[in-house]
C-alpha cells in the first residue's frame, strides 16, 4: 500500500484537515488504537524480566530495523540537509526518547489504572497546543465537547478494569508514586508537543522518511543512554520467548508500522483529531483482558465505550461556515 502523500493533498489538508476523510484513514486510525493500546499489556509482560530502559532501547531498535527495510524497499533515502536532520533529531527526542523512558518507568511505579487515566490526557494536551500553535486547529465547541466526552469515556473504561469500579478511582493515588504519575503526565505532554512539532515543522517530509530517520536517531540515543547508565553492568538480554514476542510486537507493529501510519494520518487530519486515538487505548486493553485473561466486562465498559465513540464522532462532525 502506497501511503506517501502527494504534495497537493498535503497542502489541502494543511489548510483544512477536516476535509476528504476516507475509509482508509479510518482503518489507519483504528489500527493505531490496537497497536498502541496493546502496548500496555506487552510492557507489563516485558517488565517481568528486563528494565524499563532496556525495553525502550530494544523496542526502538526493532522498530528501526523494520523501518530501514521499508525505506530500502520503497527506494527512499535519508534527508541530507542539516536543517531537516536537526528537526528530526528534535522530534526523535520529543516523541520517542523522552516519552518512552517516562512512560515505561512511570508504569512500573504506579497502578495500570492510574497509568491509563493519566495517559488519556494526550488529546487534552494536544488540543490545547494545537489551538495555540497550529493555524486551522483552533478550539471550538464541537472539539471541546468531543474532548470532554472522550475523557469521560476513557475514565469509565479504566474504572471498568478496577475491582471497585468508580469508587476505587478515589483511592488510586493512595499507594501510587507521585513521581510515577508525574512521569506519565510528562510523557503525555511530550507526545502532544511532538505531534504539534511534526505537523508544523515537518509537513513536507514523506511519512516513511520521517518515521525511519527519527526512529533510527532515537534508537542510537536510547542505546547510548542505556550503555552509559549501565556501563559497569554486564548486558543481560531476555531469555523468555514471551519477552521477545513483546519486544518484536511493540517494535514492528506499535512503532514501525505505527509511526509511518501515524505521520501519514497526522498530515491528513491534523494533530487534534489524530490524538483522539488515545481514548481508544483503554478499550483495546479491556478487550485484550477479556480475550486472554478471562476478564468479564461490566456496565462501565459499555458506557465508557459509548462515550469514547461519541467523543470521536462529535469531533469529526464537519462544520460549515
CSV table of N, CA and C in Angstrom, one decimal, residues 150-252:
chain,number,residue,atom,x,y,z
A,150,UNK,N,-14.8,12.2,25.3
A,150,UNK,CA,-13.8,11.2,25.2
A,150,UNK,C,-13.0,10.9,26.5
A,151,UNK,N,-12.8,12.0,27.3
A,151,UNK,CA,-12.1,11.9,28.5
A,151,UNK,C,-12.9,11.2,29.5
A,152,UNK,N,-14.2,11.5,29.6
A,152,UNK,CA,-15.1,10.8,30.5
A,152,UNK,C,-15.2,9.4,30.2
A,153,UNK,N,-15.3,9.0,28.9
A,153,UNK,CA,-15.4,7.6,28.5
A,153,UNK,C,-14.1,6.9,28.8
A,154,UNK,N,-13.0,7.6,28.7
A,154,UNK,CA,-11.7,6.9,29.0
A,154,UNK,C,-11.6,6.6,30.5
A,155,UNK,N,-12.1,7.5,31.3
A,155,UNK,CA,-12.1,7.3,32.8
A,155,UNK,C,-13.0,6.1,33.1
A,156,UNK,N,-14.2,6.0,32.5
A,156,UNK,CA,-15.1,4.9,32.7
A,156,UNK,C,-14.5,3.6,32.3
A,157,UNK,N,-13.8,3.6,31.1
A,157,UNK,CA,-13.1,2.4,30.6
A,157,UNK,C,-12.1,1.9,31.6
A,158,UNK,N,-11.3,2.8,32.1
A,158,UNK,CA,-10.2,2.5,33.1
A,158,UNK,C,-10.9,2.0,34.4
A,159,UNK,N,-12.0,2.6,34.8
A,159,UNK,CA,-12.7,2.2,36.0
A,159,UNK,C,-13.3,0.8,35.9
A,160,UNK,N,-13.6,0.4,34.6
A,160,UNK,CA,-14.2,-0.9,34.4
A,160,UNK,C,-13.2,-2.0,34.7
A,161,UNK,N,-11.9,-1.7,34.7
A,161,UNK,CA,-10.9,-2.6,35.0
A,161,UNK,C,-10.5,-2.6,36.4
A,162,UNK,N,-11.1,-1.7,37.2
A,162,UNK,CA,-10.8,-1.6,38.6
A,162,UNK,C,-11.8,-2.5,39.4
A,163,UNK,N,-11.4,-3.4,40.3
A,163,UNK,CA,-12.4,-4.2,41.1
A,163,UNK,C,-13.4,-3.4,41.8
A,164,UNK,N,-13.1,-2.2,42.2
A,164,UNK,CA,-14.0,-1.3,43.0
A,164,UNK,C,-14.8,-0.3,42.1
A,165,UNK,N,-14.6,-0.4,40.8
A,165,UNK,CA,-15.3,0.5,39.9
A,165,UNK,C,-14.9,1.9,40.1
A,166,UNK,N,-15.9,2.8,39.9
A,166,UNK,CA,-15.7,4.2,40.1
A,166,UNK,C,-15.2,4.6,41.5
A,167,UNK,N,-15.8,3.9,42.5
A,167,UNK,CA,-15.4,4.2,43.9
A,167,UNK,C,-13.9,3.9,44.1
A,168,UNK,N,-13.3,3.0,43.4
A,168,UNK,CA,-11.9,2.6,43.5
A,168,UNK,C,-11.0,3.7,43.0
A,169,UNK,N,-11.5,4.5,42.0
A,169,UNK,CA,-10.7,5.6,41.4
A,169,UNK,C,-10.3,6.6,42.5
A,170,UNK,N,-11.1,6.8,43.5
A,170,UNK,CA,-10.7,7.8,44.5
A,170,UNK,C,-9.6,7.4,45.4
A,171,UNK,N,-9.2,6.1,45.3
A,171,UNK,CA,-8.1,5.6,46.1
A,171,UNK,C,-6.8,5.2,45.3
A,172,UNK,N,-6.8,5.5,44.0
A,172,UNK,CA,-5.7,5.1,43.2
A,172,UNK,C,-4.4,5.8,43.5
A,173,UNK,N,-4.5,7.0,44.1
A,173,UNK,CA,-3.3,7.7,44.4
A,173,UNK,C,-2.7,7.4,45.7
A,174,UNK,N,-3.5,6.7,46.6
A,174,UNK,CA,-3.0,6.4,47.9
A,174,UNK,C,-1.7,5.7,48.0
A,175,UNK,N,-1.6,4.6,47.2
A,175,UNK,CA,-0.4,3.8,47.2
A,175,UNK,C,0.5,4.0,46.0
A,176,UNK,N,0.2,5.0,45.2
A,176,UNK,CA,0.9,5.3,44.0
A,176,UNK,C,2.1,6.3,44.2
A,177,UNK,N,3.1,6.2,43.4
A,177,UNK,CA,4.2,7.1,43.5
A,177,UNK,C,3.8,8.4,42.7
A,178,UNK,N,4.0,9.5,43.4
A,178,UNK,CA,3.7,10.8,42.8
A,178,UNK,C,4.7,11.0,41.6
A,179,UNK,N,5.9,10.6,41.8
A,179,UNK,CA,6.9,10.8,40.7
A,179,UNK,C,6.5,9.9,39.5
A,180,UNK,N,5.9,8.8,39.7
A,180,UNK,CA,5.5,7.9,38.6
A,180,UNK,C,4.3,8.6,37.9
A,181,UNK,N,3.4,9.2,38.6
A,181,UNK,CA,2.2,9.9,38.0
A,181,UNK,C,2.7,11.1,37.2
A,182,UNK,N,3.6,11.8,37.7
A,182,UNK,CA,4.2,13.0,37.0
A,182,UNK,C,4.9,12.5,35.8
A,183,UNK,N,5.6,11.4,35.8
A,183,UNK,CA,6.3,10.9,34.6
A,183,UNK,C,5.3,10.5,33.5
A,184,UNK,N,4.2,9.9,33.8
A,184,UNK,CA,3.1,9.6,32.8
A,184,UNK,C,2.6,10.9,32.2
A,185,UNK,N,2.3,11.9,33.1
A,185,UNK,CA,1.8,13.2,32.5
A,185,UNK,C,2.9,13.9,31.7
A,186,UNK,N,4.1,13.8,32.0
A,186,UNK,CA,5.2,14.4,31.2
A,186,UNK,C,5.3,13.6,29.9
A,187,UNK,N,5.1,12.3,29.9
A,187,UNK,CA,5.2,11.6,28.7
A,187,UNK,C,4.0,12.0,27.7
A,188,UNK,N,2.8,12.2,28.3
A,188,UNK,CA,1.7,12.6,27.5
A,188,UNK,C,1.9,14.0,26.9
A,189,UNK,N,2.5,14.9,27.7
A,189,UNK,CA,2.8,16.2,27.1
A,189,UNK,C,3.8,16.1,26.0
A,190,UNK,N,4.8,15.2,26.2
A,190,UNK,CA,5.8,15.0,25.1
A,190,UNK,C,5.2,14.6,23.8
A,191,UNK,N,4.3,13.6,23.9
A,191,UNK,CA,3.6,13.1,22.7
A,191,UNK,C,2.8,14.2,22.0
A,192,UNK,N,2.2,15.1,22.8
A,192,UNK,CA,1.4,16.2,22.3
A,192,UNK,C,2.3,17.2,21.6
A,193,UNK,N,3.4,17.5,22.3
A,193,UNK,CA,4.4,18.5,21.7
A,193,UNK,C,5.0,17.9,20.4
A,194,UNK,N,5.3,16.6,20.4
A,194,UNK,CA,5.9,16.0,19.2
A,194,UNK,C,4.9,16.1,18.0
A,195,UNK,N,3.6,15.8,18.3
A,195,UNK,CA,2.6,15.9,17.2
A,195,UNK,C,2.5,17.3,16.6
A,196,UNK,N,2.4,18.3,17.5
A,196,UNK,CA,2.3,19.6,17.0
A,196,UNK,C,3.6,20.1,16.3
A,197,UNK,N,4.7,19.7,16.8
A,197,UNK,CA,6.0,20.0,16.1
A,197,UNK,C,6.1,19.4,14.7
A,198,UNK,N,5.7,18.1,14.6
A,198,UNK,CA,5.8,17.4,13.3
A,198,UNK,C,4.8,18.0,12.3
A,199,UNK,N,3.6,18.4,12.8
A,199,UNK,CA,2.6,19.0,12.0
A,199,UNK,C,3.0,20.3,11.5
A,200,UNK,N,3.7,21.1,12.3
A,200,UNK,CA,4.0,22.5,11.9
A,200,UNK,C,5.4,22.6,11.2
A,201,UNK,N,6.4,21.7,11.5
A,201,UNK,CA,7.7,21.9,11.0
A,201,UNK,C,8.2,20.9,10.0
A,202,UNK,N,7.5,19.7,9.9
A,202,UNK,CA,8.0,18.6,9.1
A,202,UNK,C,6.9,18.1,8.1
A,203,UNK,N,6.0,19.0,7.8
A,203,UNK,CA,4.9,18.7,6.9
A,203,UNK,C,5.3,18.2,5.5
A,204,UNK,N,6.4,18.7,5.0
A,204,UNK,CA,6.9,18.4,3.7
A,204,UNK,C,7.7,17.1,3.6
A,205,UNK,N,8.0,16.5,4.7
A,205,UNK,CA,8.8,15.3,4.7
A,205,UNK,C,7.9,14.1,4.5
A,206,UNK,N,8.3,13.1,3.6
A,206,UNK,CA,7.5,11.9,3.4
A,206,UNK,C,7.3,11.1,4.7
A,207,UNK,N,6.2,10.6,5.0
A,207,UNK,CA,6.0,9.8,6.3
A,207,UNK,C,7.0,8.7,6.5
A,208,UNK,N,7.3,8.0,5.4
A,208,UNK,CA,8.3,6.9,5.6
A,208,UNK,C,9.7,7.4,5.9
A,209,UNK,N,10.1,8.4,5.2
A,209,UNK,CA,11.4,9.0,5.5
A,209,UNK,C,11.4,9.6,6.9
A,210,UNK,N,10.3,10.3,7.3
A,210,UNK,CA,10.3,10.9,8.6
A,210,UNK,C,10.3,9.9,9.7
A,211,UNK,N,9.5,8.9,9.6
A,211,UNK,CA,9.5,7.9,10.6
A,211,UNK,C,10.8,7.1,10.8
A,212,UNK,N,11.4,6.7,9.6
A,212,UNK,CA,12.6,6.0,9.6
A,212,UNK,C,13.8,6.8,10.2
A,213,UNK,N,13.9,8.0,9.8
A,213,UNK,CA,15.0,8.9,10.3
A,213,UNK,C,14.9,9.1,11.7
A,214,UNK,N,13.7,9.5,12.2
A,214,UNK,CA,13.5,9.9,13.6
A,214,UNK,C,13.7,8.6,14.5
A,215,UNK,N,13.3,7.5,14.0
A,215,UNK,CA,13.4,6.2,14.8
A,215,UNK,C,14.8,5.8,14.9
A,216,UNK,N,15.6,5.9,13.8
A,216,UNK,CA,17.0,5.5,13.8
A,216,UNK,C,17.8,6.4,14.8
A,217,UNK,N,17.5,7.7,14.7
A,217,UNK,CA,18.2,8.6,15.6
A,217,UNK,C,17.8,8.3,17.1
A,218,UNK,N,16.5,8.0,17.3
A,218,UNK,CA,16.1,7.6,18.7
A,218,UNK,C,16.7,6.3,19.2
A,219,UNK,N,16.8,5.4,18.2
A,219,UNK,CA,17.4,4.1,18.6
A,219,UNK,C,18.9,4.3,19.0
A,220,UNK,N,19.6,5.1,18.3
A,220,UNK,CA,21.0,5.3,18.6
A,220,UNK,C,21.1,6.0,20.0
A,221,UNK,N,20.3,7.0,20.2
A,221,UNK,CA,20.3,7.7,21.5
A,221,UNK,C,19.9,6.8,22.7
A,222,UNK,N,18.9,6.0,22.5
A,222,UNK,CA,18.5,5.1,23.6
A,222,UNK,C,19.5,4.1,23.9
A,223,UNK,N,20.2,3.5,22.9
A,223,UNK,CA,21.2,2.5,23.2
A,223,UNK,C,22.4,3.2,23.9
A,224,UNK,N,22.7,4.4,23.4
A,224,UNK,CA,23.8,5.2,24.1
A,224,UNK,C,23.5,5.5,25.5
A,225,UNK,N,22.3,5.9,25.8
A,225,UNK,CA,21.8,6.2,27.2
A,225,UNK,C,21.9,4.9,28.0
A,226,UNK,N,21.4,3.8,27.5
A,226,UNK,CA,21.4,2.5,28.2
A,226,UNK,C,22.8,2.1,28.5
A,227,UNK,N,23.7,2.2,27.6
A,227,UNK,CA,25.1,1.7,27.8
A,227,UNK,C,25.8,2.7,28.8
A,228,UNK,N,25.5,3.9,28.8
A,228,UNK,CA,26.1,4.9,29.7
A,228,UNK,C,25.6,4.6,31.1
A,229,UNK,N,24.3,4.5,31.3
A,229,UNK,CA,23.8,4.2,32.6
A,229,UNK,C,24.3,2.9,33.2
A,230,UNK,N,24.4,1.9,32.4
A,230,UNK,CA,24.8,0.6,32.9
A,230,UNK,C,26.1,0.2,32.4
A,231,UNK,N,27.0,1.1,32.3
A,231,UNK,CA,28.4,0.9,31.8
A,231,UNK,C,29.2,-0.1,32.6
A,232,UNK,N,28.8,-0.3,33.9
A,232,UNK,CA,29.6,-1.2,34.8
A,232,UNK,C,28.8,-2.5,35.0
A,233,UNK,N,27.7,-2.7,34.2
A,233,UNK,CA,26.9,-3.9,34.3
A,233,UNK,C,27.0,-4.7,33.1
A,234,UNK,N,27.1,-6.0,33.2
A,234,UNK,CA,27.2,-6.9,32.0
A,234,UNK,C,25.8,-6.9,31.4
A,235,UNK,N,25.7,-6.6,30.1
A,235,UNK,CA,24.4,-6.6,29.4
A,235,UNK,C,23.7,-8.0,29.5
A,236,UNK,N,22.5,-8.0,29.9
A,236,UNK,CA,21.7,-9.2,30.0
A,236,UNK,C,20.5,-9.1,29.1
A,237,UNK,N,20.3,-10.0,28.2
A,237,UNK,CA,19.2,-10.0,27.2
A,237,UNK,C,18.1,-10.9,27.7
A,238,UNK,N,16.9,-10.7,27.3
A,238,UNK,CA,15.8,-11.6,27.7
A,238,UNK,C,16.0,-13.0,27.4
A,239,UNK,N,15.5,-13.9,28.2
A,239,UNK,CA,15.6,-15.3,28.0
A,239,UNK,C,14.2,-15.9,27.6
A,240,UNK,N,13.2,-15.3,28.1
A,240,UNK,CA,11.9,-15.9,27.9
A,240,UNK,C,11.4,-15.6,26.5
A,241,UNK,N,10.8,-16.5,25.7
A,241,UNK,CA,10.3,-16.2,24.4
A,241,UNK,C,9.2,-15.2,24.4
A,242,UNK,N,8.4,-15.2,25.5
A,242,UNK,CA,7.3,-14.2,25.5
A,242,UNK,C,7.8,-12.8,25.6
A,243,UNK,N,8.9,-12.6,26.3
A,243,UNK,CA,9.5,-11.2,26.3
A,243,UNK,C,10.0,-10.8,24.9
A,244,UNK,N,10.6,-11.7,24.2
A,244,UNK,CA,11.0,-11.3,22.8
A,244,UNK,C,9.8,-11.1,21.9
A,245,UNK,N,8.7,-11.8,22.1
A,245,UNK,CA,7.5,-11.6,21.4
A,245,UNK,C,6.9,-10.2,21.7
A,246,UNK,N,7.0,-9.8,23.0
A,246,UNK,CA,6.5,-8.5,23.4
A,246,UNK,C,7.3,-7.4,22.7
A,247,UNK,N,8.7,-7.6,22.7
A,247,UNK,CA,9.5,-6.5,22.1
A,247,UNK,C,9.4,-6.4,20.6
A,248,UNK,N,9.3,-7.6,19.9
A,248,UNK,CA,9.1,-7.6,18.5
A,248,UNK,C,7.7,-6.9,18.1
A,249,UNK,N,6.7,-7.3,18.9
A,249,UNK,CA,5.4,-6.7,18.6
A,249,UNK,C,5.4,-5.2,18.8
A,250,UNK,N,5.9,-4.8,19.9
A,250,UNK,CA,6.0,-3.3,20.1
A,250,UNK,C,6.8,-2.6,19.1
A,251,UNK,N,7.9,-3.3,18.7
A,251,UNK,CA,8.9,-2.6,17.8
A,251,UNK,C,8.3,-2.6,16.4
A,252,UNK,N,7.9,-3.7,15.8
A,252,UNK,CA,7.4,-3.8,14.4
A,252,UNK,C,6.0,-3.3,14.2
